[in-house]
Coordinates of C-alpha atoms and ligand atoms in Angstrom, one line a residue:
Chain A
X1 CA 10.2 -1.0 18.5
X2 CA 10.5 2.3 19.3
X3 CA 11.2 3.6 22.7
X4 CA 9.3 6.7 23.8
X5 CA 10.0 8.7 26.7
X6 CA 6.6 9.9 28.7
X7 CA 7.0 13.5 29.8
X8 CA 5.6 12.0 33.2
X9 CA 6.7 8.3 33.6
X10 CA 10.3 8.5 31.4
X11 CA 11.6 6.0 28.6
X12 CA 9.0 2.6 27.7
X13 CA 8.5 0.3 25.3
X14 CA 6.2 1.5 22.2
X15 CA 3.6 -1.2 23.3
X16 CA 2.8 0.6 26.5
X17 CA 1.6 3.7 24.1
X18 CA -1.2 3.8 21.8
X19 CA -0.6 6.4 18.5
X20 CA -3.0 9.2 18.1
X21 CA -2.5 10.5 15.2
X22 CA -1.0 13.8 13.5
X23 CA -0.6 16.6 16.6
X24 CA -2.2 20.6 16.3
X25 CA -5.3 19.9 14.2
X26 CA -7.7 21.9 15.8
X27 CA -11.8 21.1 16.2
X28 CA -13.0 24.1 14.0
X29 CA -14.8 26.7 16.3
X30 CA -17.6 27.5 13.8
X31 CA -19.0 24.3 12.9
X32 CA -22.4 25.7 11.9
X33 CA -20.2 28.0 8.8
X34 CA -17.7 25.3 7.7
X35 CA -18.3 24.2 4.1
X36 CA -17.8 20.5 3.2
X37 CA -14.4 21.1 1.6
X38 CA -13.6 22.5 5.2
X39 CA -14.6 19.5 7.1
X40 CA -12.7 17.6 4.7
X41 CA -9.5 19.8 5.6
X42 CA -10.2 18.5 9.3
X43 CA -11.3 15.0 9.2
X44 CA -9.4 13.6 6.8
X45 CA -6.7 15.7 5.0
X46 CA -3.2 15.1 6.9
X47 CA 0.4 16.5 5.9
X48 CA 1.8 12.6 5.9
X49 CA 4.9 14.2 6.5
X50 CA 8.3 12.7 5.4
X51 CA 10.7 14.2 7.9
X52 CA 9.9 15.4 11.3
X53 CA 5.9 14.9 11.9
X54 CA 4.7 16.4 15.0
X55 CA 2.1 13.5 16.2
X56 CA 0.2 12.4 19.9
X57 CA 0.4 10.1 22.0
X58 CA -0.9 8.2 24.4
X59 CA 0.4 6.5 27.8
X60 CA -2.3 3.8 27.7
X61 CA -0.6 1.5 29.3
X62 CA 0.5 3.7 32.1
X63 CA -0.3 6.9 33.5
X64 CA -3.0 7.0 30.8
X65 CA -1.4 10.7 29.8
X66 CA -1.9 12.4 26.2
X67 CA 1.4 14.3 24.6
X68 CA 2.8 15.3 21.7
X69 CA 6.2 13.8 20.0
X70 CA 8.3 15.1 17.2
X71 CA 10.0 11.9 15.2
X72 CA 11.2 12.0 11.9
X73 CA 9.4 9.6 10.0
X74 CA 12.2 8.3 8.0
X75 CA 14.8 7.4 10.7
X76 CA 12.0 7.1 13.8
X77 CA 14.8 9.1 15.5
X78 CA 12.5 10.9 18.6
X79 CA 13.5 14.8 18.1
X80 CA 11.5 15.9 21.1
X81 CA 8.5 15.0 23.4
X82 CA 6.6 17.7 24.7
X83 CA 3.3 18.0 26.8
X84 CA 0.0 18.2 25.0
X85 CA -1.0 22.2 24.4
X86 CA 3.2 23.0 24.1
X87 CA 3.9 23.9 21.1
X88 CA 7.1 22.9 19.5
X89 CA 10.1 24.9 18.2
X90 CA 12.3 23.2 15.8
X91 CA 15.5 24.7 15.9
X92 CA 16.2 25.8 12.2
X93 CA 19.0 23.6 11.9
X94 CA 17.2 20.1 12.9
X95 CA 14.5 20.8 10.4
X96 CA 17.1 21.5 7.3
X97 CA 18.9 18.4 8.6
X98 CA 15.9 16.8 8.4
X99 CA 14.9 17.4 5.1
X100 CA 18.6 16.5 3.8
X101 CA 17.9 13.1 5.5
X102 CA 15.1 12.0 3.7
X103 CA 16.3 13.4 0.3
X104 CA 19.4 10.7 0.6
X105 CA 19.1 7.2 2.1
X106 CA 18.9 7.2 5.8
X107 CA 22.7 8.0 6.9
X108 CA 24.5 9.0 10.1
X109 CA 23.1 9.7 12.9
X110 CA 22.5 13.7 13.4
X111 CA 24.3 15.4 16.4
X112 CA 22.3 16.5 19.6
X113 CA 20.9 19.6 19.4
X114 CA 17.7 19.7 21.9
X115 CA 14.2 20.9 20.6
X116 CA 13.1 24.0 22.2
X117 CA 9.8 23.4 23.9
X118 CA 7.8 26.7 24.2
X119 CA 5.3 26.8 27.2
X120 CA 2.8 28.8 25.4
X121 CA -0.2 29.5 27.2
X122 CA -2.5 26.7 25.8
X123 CA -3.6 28.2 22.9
X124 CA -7.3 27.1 22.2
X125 CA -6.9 26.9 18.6
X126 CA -4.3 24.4 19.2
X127 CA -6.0 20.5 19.9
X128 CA -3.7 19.1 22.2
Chain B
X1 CA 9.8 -7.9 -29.1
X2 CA 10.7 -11.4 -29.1
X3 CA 7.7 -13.4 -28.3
X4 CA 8.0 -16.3 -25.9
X5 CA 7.5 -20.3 -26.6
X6 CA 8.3 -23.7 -26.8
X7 CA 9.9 -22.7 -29.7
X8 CA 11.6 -19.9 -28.8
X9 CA 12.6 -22.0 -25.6
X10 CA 14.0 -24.7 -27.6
X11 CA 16.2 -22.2 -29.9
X12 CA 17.7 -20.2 -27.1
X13 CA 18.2 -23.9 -25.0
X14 CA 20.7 -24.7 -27.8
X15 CA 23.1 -21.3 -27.1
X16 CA 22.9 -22.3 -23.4
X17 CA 20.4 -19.2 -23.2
X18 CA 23.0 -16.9 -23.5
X19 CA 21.7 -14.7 -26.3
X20 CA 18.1 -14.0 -25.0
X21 CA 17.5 -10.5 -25.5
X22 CA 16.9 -7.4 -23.3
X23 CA 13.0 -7.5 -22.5
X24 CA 13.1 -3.4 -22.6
X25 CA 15.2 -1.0 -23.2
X26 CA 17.0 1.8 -21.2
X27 CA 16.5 5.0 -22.6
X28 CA 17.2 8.5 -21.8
X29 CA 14.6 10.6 -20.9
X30 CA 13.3 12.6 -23.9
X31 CA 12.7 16.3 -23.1
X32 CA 8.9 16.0 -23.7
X33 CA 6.4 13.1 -23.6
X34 CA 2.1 13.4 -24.3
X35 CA 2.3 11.7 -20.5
X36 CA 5.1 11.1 -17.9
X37 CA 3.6 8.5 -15.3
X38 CA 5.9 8.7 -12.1
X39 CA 6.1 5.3 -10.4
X40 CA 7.3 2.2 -12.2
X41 CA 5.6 -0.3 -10.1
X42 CA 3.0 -2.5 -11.3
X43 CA 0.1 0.3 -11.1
X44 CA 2.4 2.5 -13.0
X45 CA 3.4 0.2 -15.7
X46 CA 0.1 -1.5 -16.1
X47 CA -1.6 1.9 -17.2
X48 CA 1.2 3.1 -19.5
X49 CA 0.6 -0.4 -21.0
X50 CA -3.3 -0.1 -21.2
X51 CA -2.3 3.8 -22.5
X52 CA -0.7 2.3 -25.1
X53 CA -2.6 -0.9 -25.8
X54 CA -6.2 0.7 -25.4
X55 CA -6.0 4.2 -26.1
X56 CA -2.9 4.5 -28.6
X57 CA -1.0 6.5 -26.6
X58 CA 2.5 5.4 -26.9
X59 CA 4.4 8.7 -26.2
X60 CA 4.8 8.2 -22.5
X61 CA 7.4 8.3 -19.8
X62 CA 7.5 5.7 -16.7
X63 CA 10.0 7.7 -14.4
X64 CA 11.0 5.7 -11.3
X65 CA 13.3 6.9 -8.4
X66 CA 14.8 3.3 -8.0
X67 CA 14.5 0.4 -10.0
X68 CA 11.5 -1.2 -11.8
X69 CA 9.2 -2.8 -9.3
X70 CA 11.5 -2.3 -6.2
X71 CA 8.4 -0.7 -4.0
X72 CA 5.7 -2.3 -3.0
X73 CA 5.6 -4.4 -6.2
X74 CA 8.5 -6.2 -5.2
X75 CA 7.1 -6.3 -1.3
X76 CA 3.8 -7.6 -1.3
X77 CA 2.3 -11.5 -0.5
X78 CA 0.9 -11.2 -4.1
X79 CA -2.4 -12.2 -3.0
X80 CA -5.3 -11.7 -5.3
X81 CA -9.1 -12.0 -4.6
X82 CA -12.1 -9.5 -5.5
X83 CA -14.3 -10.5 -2.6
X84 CA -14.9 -7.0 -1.4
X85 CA -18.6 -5.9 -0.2
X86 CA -19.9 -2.5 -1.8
X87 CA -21.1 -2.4 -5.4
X88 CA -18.6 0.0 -6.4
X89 CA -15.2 -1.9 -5.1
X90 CA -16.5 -5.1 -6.0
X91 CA -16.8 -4.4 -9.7
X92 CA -14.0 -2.3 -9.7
X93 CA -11.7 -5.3 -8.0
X94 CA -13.6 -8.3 -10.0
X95 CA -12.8 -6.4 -13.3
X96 CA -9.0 -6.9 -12.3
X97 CA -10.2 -10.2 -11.5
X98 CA -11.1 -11.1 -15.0
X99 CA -7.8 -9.0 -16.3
X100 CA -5.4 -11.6 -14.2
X101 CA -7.1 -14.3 -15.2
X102 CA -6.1 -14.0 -18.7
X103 CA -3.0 -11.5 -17.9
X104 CA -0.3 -14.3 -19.2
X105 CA -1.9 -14.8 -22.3
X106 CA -2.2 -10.9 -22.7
X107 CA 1.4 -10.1 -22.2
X108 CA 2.7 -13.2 -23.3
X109 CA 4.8 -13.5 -20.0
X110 CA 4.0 -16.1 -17.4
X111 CA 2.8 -14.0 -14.1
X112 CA 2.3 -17.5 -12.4
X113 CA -1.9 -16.6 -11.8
X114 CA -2.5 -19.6 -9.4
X115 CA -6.3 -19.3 -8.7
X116 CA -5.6 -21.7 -5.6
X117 CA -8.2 -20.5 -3.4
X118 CA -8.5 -17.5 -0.6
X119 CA -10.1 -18.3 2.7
X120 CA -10.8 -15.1 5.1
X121 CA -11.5 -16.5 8.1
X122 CA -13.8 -15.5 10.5
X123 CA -13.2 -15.8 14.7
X124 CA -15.8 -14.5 16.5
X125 CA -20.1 -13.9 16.0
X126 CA -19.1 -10.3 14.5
X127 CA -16.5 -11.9 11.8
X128 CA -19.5 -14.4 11.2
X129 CA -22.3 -12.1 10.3
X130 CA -19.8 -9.8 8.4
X131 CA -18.4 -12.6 6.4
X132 CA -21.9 -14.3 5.8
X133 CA -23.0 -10.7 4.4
X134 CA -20.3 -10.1 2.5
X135 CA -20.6 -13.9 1.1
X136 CA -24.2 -12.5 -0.2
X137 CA -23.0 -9.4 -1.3
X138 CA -20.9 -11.2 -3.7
X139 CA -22.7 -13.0 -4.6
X140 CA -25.6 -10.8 -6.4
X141 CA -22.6 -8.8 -7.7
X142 CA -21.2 -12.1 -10.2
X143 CA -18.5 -12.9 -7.7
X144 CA -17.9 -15.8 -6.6
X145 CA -18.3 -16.6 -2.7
X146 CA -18.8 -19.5 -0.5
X147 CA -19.2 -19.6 3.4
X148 CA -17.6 -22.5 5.2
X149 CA -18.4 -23.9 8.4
X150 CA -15.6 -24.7 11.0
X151 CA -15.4 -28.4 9.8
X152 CA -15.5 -27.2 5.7
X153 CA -12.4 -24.9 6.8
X154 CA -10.6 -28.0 7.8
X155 CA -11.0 -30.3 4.7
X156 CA -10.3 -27.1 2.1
X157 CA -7.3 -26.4 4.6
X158 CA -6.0 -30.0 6.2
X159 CA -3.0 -28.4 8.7
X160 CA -5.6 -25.5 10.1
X161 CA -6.5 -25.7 13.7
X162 CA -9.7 -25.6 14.2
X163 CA -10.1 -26.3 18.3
X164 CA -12.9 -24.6 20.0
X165 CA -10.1 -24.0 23.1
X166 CA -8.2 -21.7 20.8
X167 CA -7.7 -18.2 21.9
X168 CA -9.5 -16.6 18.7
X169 CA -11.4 -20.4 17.0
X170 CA -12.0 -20.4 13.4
X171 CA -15.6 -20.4 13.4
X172 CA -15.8 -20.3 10.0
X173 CA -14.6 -18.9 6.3
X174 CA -15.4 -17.1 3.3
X175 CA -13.6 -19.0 0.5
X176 CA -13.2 -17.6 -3.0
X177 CA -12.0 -20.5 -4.9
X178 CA -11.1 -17.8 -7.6
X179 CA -8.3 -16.0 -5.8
X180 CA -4.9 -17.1 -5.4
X181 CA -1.5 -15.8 -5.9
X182 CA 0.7 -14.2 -8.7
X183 CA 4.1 -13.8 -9.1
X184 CA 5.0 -10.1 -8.1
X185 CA 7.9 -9.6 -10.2
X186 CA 6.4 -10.9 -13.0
X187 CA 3.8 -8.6 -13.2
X188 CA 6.0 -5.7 -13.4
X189 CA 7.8 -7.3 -15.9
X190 CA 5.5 -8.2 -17.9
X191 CA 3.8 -4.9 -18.3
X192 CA 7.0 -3.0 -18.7
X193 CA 7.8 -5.3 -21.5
X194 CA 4.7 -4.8 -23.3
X195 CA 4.5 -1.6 -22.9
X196 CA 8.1 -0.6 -24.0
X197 CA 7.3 -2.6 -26.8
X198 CA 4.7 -0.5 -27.8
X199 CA 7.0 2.4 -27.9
X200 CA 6.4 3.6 -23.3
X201 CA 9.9 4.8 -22.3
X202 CA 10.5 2.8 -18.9
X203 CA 13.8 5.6 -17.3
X204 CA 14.9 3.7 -14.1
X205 CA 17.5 6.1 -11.9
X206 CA 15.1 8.9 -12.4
X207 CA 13.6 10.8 -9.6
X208 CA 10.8 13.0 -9.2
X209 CA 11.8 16.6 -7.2
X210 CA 9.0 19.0 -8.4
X211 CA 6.0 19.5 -9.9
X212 CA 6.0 22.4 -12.8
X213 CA 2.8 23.7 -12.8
X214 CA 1.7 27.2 -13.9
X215 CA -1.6 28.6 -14.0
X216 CA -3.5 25.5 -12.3
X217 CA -2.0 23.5 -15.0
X218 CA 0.7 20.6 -15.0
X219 CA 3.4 21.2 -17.5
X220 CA 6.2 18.9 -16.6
X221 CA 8.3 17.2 -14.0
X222 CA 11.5 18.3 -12.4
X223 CA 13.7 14.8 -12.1
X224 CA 16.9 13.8 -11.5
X225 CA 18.0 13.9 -15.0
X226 CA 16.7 17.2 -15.6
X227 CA 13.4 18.7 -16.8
X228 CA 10.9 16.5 -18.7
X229 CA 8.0 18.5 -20.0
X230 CA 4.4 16.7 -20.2
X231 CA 0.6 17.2 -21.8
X232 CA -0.3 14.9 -18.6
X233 CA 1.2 13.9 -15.8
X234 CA 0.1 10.6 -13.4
X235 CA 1.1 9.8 -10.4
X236 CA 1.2 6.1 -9.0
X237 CA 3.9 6.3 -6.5
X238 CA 1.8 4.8 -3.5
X239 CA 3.7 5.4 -0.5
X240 CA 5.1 8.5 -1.5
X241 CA 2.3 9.9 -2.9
X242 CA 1.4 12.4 0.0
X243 CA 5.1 13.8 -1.0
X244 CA 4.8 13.8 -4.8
X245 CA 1.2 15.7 -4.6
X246 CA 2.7 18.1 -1.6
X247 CA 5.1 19.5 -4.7
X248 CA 1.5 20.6 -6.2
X249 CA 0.1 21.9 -3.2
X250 CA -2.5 19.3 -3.6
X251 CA -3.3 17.8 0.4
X252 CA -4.6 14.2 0.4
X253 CA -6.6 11.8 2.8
X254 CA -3.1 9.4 2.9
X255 CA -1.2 8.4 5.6
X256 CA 1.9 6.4 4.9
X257 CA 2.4 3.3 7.1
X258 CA 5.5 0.1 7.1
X259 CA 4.0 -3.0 6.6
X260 CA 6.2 -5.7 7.2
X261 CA 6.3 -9.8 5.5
X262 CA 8.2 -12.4 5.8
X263 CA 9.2 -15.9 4.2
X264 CA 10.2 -18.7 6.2
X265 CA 12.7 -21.5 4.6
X266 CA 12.0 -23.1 1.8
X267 CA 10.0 -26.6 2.8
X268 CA 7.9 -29.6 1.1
X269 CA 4.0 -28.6 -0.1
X270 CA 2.2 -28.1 2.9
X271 CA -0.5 -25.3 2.4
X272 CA -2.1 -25.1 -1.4
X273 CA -4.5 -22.1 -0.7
X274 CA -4.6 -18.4 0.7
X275 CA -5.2 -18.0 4.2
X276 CA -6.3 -14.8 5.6
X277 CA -7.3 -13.7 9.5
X278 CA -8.1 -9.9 10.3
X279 CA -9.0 -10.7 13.3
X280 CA -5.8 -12.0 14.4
X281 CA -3.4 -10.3 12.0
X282 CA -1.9 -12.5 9.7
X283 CA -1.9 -14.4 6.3
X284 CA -0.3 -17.2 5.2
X285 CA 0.3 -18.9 2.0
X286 CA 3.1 -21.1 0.1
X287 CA 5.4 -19.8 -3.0
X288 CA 6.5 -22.1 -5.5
X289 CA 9.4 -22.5 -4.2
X290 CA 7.9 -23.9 -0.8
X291 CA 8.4 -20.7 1.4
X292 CA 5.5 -19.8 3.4
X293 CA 5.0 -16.1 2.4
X294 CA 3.0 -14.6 5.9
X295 CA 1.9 -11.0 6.0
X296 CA 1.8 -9.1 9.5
X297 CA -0.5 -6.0 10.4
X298 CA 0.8 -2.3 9.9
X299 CA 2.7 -0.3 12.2
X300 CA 0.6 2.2 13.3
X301 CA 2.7 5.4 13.0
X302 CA 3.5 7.3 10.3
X303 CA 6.4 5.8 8.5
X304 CA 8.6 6.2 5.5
X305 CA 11.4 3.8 7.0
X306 CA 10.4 0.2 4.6
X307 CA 11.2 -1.2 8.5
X308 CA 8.4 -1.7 10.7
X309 CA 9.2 -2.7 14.6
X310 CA 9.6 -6.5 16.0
X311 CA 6.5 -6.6 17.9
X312 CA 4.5 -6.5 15.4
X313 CA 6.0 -9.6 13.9
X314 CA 6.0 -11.2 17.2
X315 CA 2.4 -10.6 16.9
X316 CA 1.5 -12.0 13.4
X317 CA 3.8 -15.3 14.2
X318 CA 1.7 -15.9 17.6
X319 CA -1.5 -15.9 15.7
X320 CA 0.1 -18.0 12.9
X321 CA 0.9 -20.5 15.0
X322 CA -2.0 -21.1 17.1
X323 CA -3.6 -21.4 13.1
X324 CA -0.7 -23.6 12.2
X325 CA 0.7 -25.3 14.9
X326 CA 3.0 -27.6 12.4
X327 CA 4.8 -24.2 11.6
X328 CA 6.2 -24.0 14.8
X329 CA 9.9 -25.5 14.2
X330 CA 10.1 -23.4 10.9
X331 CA 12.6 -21.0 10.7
X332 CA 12.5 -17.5 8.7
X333 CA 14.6 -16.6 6.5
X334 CA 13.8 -12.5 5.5
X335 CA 11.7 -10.1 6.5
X336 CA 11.4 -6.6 5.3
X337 CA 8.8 -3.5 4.8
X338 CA 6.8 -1.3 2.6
X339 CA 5.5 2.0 3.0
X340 CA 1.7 1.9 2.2
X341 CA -0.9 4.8 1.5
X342 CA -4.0 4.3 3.7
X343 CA -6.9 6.0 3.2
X344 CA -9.6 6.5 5.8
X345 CA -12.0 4.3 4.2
X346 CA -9.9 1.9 3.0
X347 CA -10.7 2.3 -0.5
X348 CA -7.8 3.6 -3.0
X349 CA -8.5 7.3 -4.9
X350 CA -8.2 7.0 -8.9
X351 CA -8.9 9.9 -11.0
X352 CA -8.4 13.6 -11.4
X353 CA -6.7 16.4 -9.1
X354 CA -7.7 20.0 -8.7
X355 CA -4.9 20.8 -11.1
X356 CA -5.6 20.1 -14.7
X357 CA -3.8 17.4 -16.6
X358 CA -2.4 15.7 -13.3
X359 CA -3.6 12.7 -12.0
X360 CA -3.7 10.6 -8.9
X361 CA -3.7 7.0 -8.4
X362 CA -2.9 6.3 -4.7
X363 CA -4.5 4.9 -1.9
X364 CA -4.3 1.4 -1.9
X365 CA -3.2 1.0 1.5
X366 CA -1.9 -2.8 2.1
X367 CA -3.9 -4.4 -0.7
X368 CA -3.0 -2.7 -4.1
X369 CA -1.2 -6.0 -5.7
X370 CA -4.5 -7.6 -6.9
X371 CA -5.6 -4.3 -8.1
X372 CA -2.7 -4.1 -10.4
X373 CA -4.1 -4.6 -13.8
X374 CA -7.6 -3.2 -12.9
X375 CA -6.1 -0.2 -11.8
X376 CA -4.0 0.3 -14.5
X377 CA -7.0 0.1 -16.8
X378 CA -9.0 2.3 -15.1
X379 CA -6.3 4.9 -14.8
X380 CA -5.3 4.9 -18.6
X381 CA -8.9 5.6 -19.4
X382 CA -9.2 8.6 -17.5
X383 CA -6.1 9.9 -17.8
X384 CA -6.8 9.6 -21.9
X385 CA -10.2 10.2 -21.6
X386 CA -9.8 13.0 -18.8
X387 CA -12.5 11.7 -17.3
X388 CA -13.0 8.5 -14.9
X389 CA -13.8 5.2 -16.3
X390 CA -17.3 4.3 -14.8
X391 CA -15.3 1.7 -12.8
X392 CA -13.4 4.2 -11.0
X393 CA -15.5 7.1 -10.8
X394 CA -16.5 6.2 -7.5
X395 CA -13.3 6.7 -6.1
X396 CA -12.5 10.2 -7.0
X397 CA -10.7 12.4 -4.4
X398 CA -14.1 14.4 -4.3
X399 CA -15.8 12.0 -2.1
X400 CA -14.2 13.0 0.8
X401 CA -15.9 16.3 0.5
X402 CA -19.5 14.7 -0.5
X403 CA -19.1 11.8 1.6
X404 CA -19.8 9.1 -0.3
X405 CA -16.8 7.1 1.2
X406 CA -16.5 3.4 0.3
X407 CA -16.1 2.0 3.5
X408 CA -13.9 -1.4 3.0
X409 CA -12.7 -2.1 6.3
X410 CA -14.4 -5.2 6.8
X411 CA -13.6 -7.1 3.5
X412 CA -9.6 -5.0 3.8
X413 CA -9.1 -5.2 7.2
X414 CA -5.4 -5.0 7.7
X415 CA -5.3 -7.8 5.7
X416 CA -5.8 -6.7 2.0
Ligands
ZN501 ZN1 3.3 8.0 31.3

């Protein structure tokens, strides 16, 4: 079970949350131009990333809150939880590390080095 | 290829079976094949086999990271039905349907096919309806489907617990005395041995790390152990498949989940048929060697860890037990996890890619096993063919775009 920490009510059991999916796929803001190919790209087309996958989440099960968390999909190790419309900044290094992690089997745990969360202005292209 | 029987049994009894021989061979990778397949799992193997067997194709690569049939091949329950409602999955999966029930015979390897019956039960008016019209669907598609009442449940199933005070009551069942179980293992081997037979390089220890493609065509893969060039390329590499296209550029509806299993000890005969439950998450059934095999839901991240969390275990064995209350004092012995592709329909994507001479077979989510030979079939038609087999033209990549999704949640459910 993974424990996830709610930017609002700290570190809980994974069965408190509910998954929401792949994080930063924004509604289109034309829907009247898109082509079908397009509406593909948003409703069903997902990175499945293997590595760090940027994803929401919900506090369903407490304050009720959406937010976004970055976990690495190969060793569920939580890189950074950040509130929805922040936008994430992988420091160079983690992401590299990443990578190198799920070329070879899962192996030793990564040092700290914290996630910068950018407060960004919510962007509107950004879902949350 | 030595063949198996009695006889063959009876010759290699007298050396104490010592000098049976290798049932493929380990070759190294030869720097161009007419088609490198990457994934030796079942799907993989099965349509190098059916490449070779059907289509004469023999000059073909299976290139696996790990061993032969050590993904989801070597993970599954091994169940096997084709009871699924639209037109187009129904004849697709009853097609495999009448591939396993002579597979043994085909590959002169004993896969084990037990057709011992699978009952998807249903627990509430919803499951009812859905499982009465999916009985019917079946029905005027050549399948074979029976509904059972509460009380017919009980005498196909003796140890089920039918009480109306149950949390979720069986209210019912769709039985397909046709499906059953296979041995997993088998399967792979089987189809790698008939297929290296026919001439298929099967290169274990060999893993994909790019795509070579040049001017919106496929020319090779990048491995391991060094560049192998290819006329056509086909991928069947389930959970990873998201990862393998990605080195193509090619984006895919997929999203890679665990899904965990487990077997409890060994123990006497107690359960002869399939049991399924959507509604409450599990199935159960009973190996030869007298483990219960169970099957729990997916996790419902994304996940490439083949470890899914505790809960949802806890979740599967509280719903197995209010089923089975008889299982209670049983004690498990291993549990473990896969990574499977799930598409937002439920339905798996067989055919062609937007670049040329690569294929796709991916998809399957947590219910590609019975698919096996049927897939492979499929797949080795249109990648010789370079063009779908009618079978699986339906579940192109392109229907995502149109639409024309093949919605199989109700007869896949989580439980495949
Ligand atoms: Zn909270």
């Amino acid at each position: 079970m993974l424990y996830i920490k709610c930017p609002w009510c700290g570190e809980r059991d994974e069965t408190e949350y509910h998954y929401g999916g792949e994080a930063h796929i924004a509604r289109p803001e034309n829907p009247d131009e898109l082509t079908d190919a397009e509406w593909a790209e948003y409703v069903f087309m997902r990175t499945n990333t293997k590595g760090v996958h940027r994803e929401r989440w919900v506090h369903s099960d407490g304050c009720r809150r959406w937010f976004n968390v970055a976990r690495n999909t190969v060793t569920n190790e939580i890189v950074a939880v950040y509130k929805a419309g922040e936008k994430l900044e992988l420091p160079a290094a983690e992401a590299v590390k990443a990578e190198a992690e799920t070329k070879k089997a899962p192996a030793k745990k990564p040092a700290k080095k914290p996630a910068t969360v950018k407060k960004a202005a919510v962007d509107k292209k950004e879902g949350a | 290829m030595s063949r198996f029987s009695i006889f063959s049994l009876a010759r290699n009894a007298m050396s104490w079976h010592q000098n049976w021989p290798s049932q493929w061979r380990s070759p190294e990778p030869k720097p161009e094949y007419d088609v490198v397949i990457i994934g030796a799992g079942g799907h993989g193997l099965a349509t190098a086999y059916y490449l070779a067997k059907e289509h004469g194709i023999t000059n073909v690569a299976v290139i696996e990271k790990g061993w032969l049939g050590g993904g989801n091949t070597g993970r599954n329950t091994t169940i096997v039905r084709s009871n699924y409602l639209w037109d187009e999955s129904g004849l697709f999966y009853e097609n495999a349907m009448k591939l396993w029930e002579n597979l043994s015979q085909e590959l002169n390897y004993n896969v084990m096919f037990s057709q011992r019956g699978v009952m998807n039960l249903a627990h509430n008016l919803g499951d009812v309806r859905e499982s009465v019209r999916r009985v019917n669907a079946n029905n005027l598609n050549g399948i074979d489907a029976e509904w059972l009442n509460a009380e017919q449940v009980k005498e196909f199933c003796p140890i089920i617990n039918i009480s109306k005070n149950s949390r979720y009551p069986v209210l019912g069942a769709t039985l397909q005395r046709r499906g059953g179980t296979a041995r997993h293992d088998a399967v792979a081997w089987g189809y790698a041995r008939g297929a290296d037979a026919m001439g298929v390089d099967v290169i274990q220890n060999c893993e994909v790390q790019g795509l070579m493609v040049e001017g919106g065509v496929i020319k090779g893969v990048r491995t391991s152990r060094g560049e192998i060039k290819a006329k056509k390329v086909a991928m069947a590499c389930a959970g990873h498949t998201s990862v393998v296209a990605d080195m193509a550029g090619i984006r895919l509806p997929i999203e890679s989940h665990p899904l965990q299993a487990l077997v409890s000890e060994p123990m006497k005969p107690v359960i002869d048929c399939v049991v399924m439950s959507n509604a409450v998450h599990v199935y159960v059934s009973q190996s030869d060697k007298g483990e219960l095999v169970m099957g729990a839901g997916i996790d419902p991240y994304v996940g490439y860890s083949q470890r899914g969390s505790l809960h949802v275990i806890e979740n599967q064995l509280a719903a197995a037990m209010e089923l089975f209350p008889l299982f209670s004092r049983t004690r498990l012995m291993r549990s473990w996890g896969g990574i499977v592709d799930t598409c937002p329909d439920a339905s798996p994507i067989v055919g062609k890619t937007p670049v040329k001479n690569l294929y796709v077979n991916a998809g399957w989510g947590t219910g590609g096993f019975k698919a096996t030979p049927g897939s492979g079939f499929c797949y080795a038609h249109t990648i010789a063919k370079d063009e779908p087999h009618p079978l699986n033209a339906p579940f192109s990549i392109d229907r995502f775009i149109t639409g024309a999704l093949v919605d199989e949640h109700g007869a896949a459910g989580v439980a495949h």
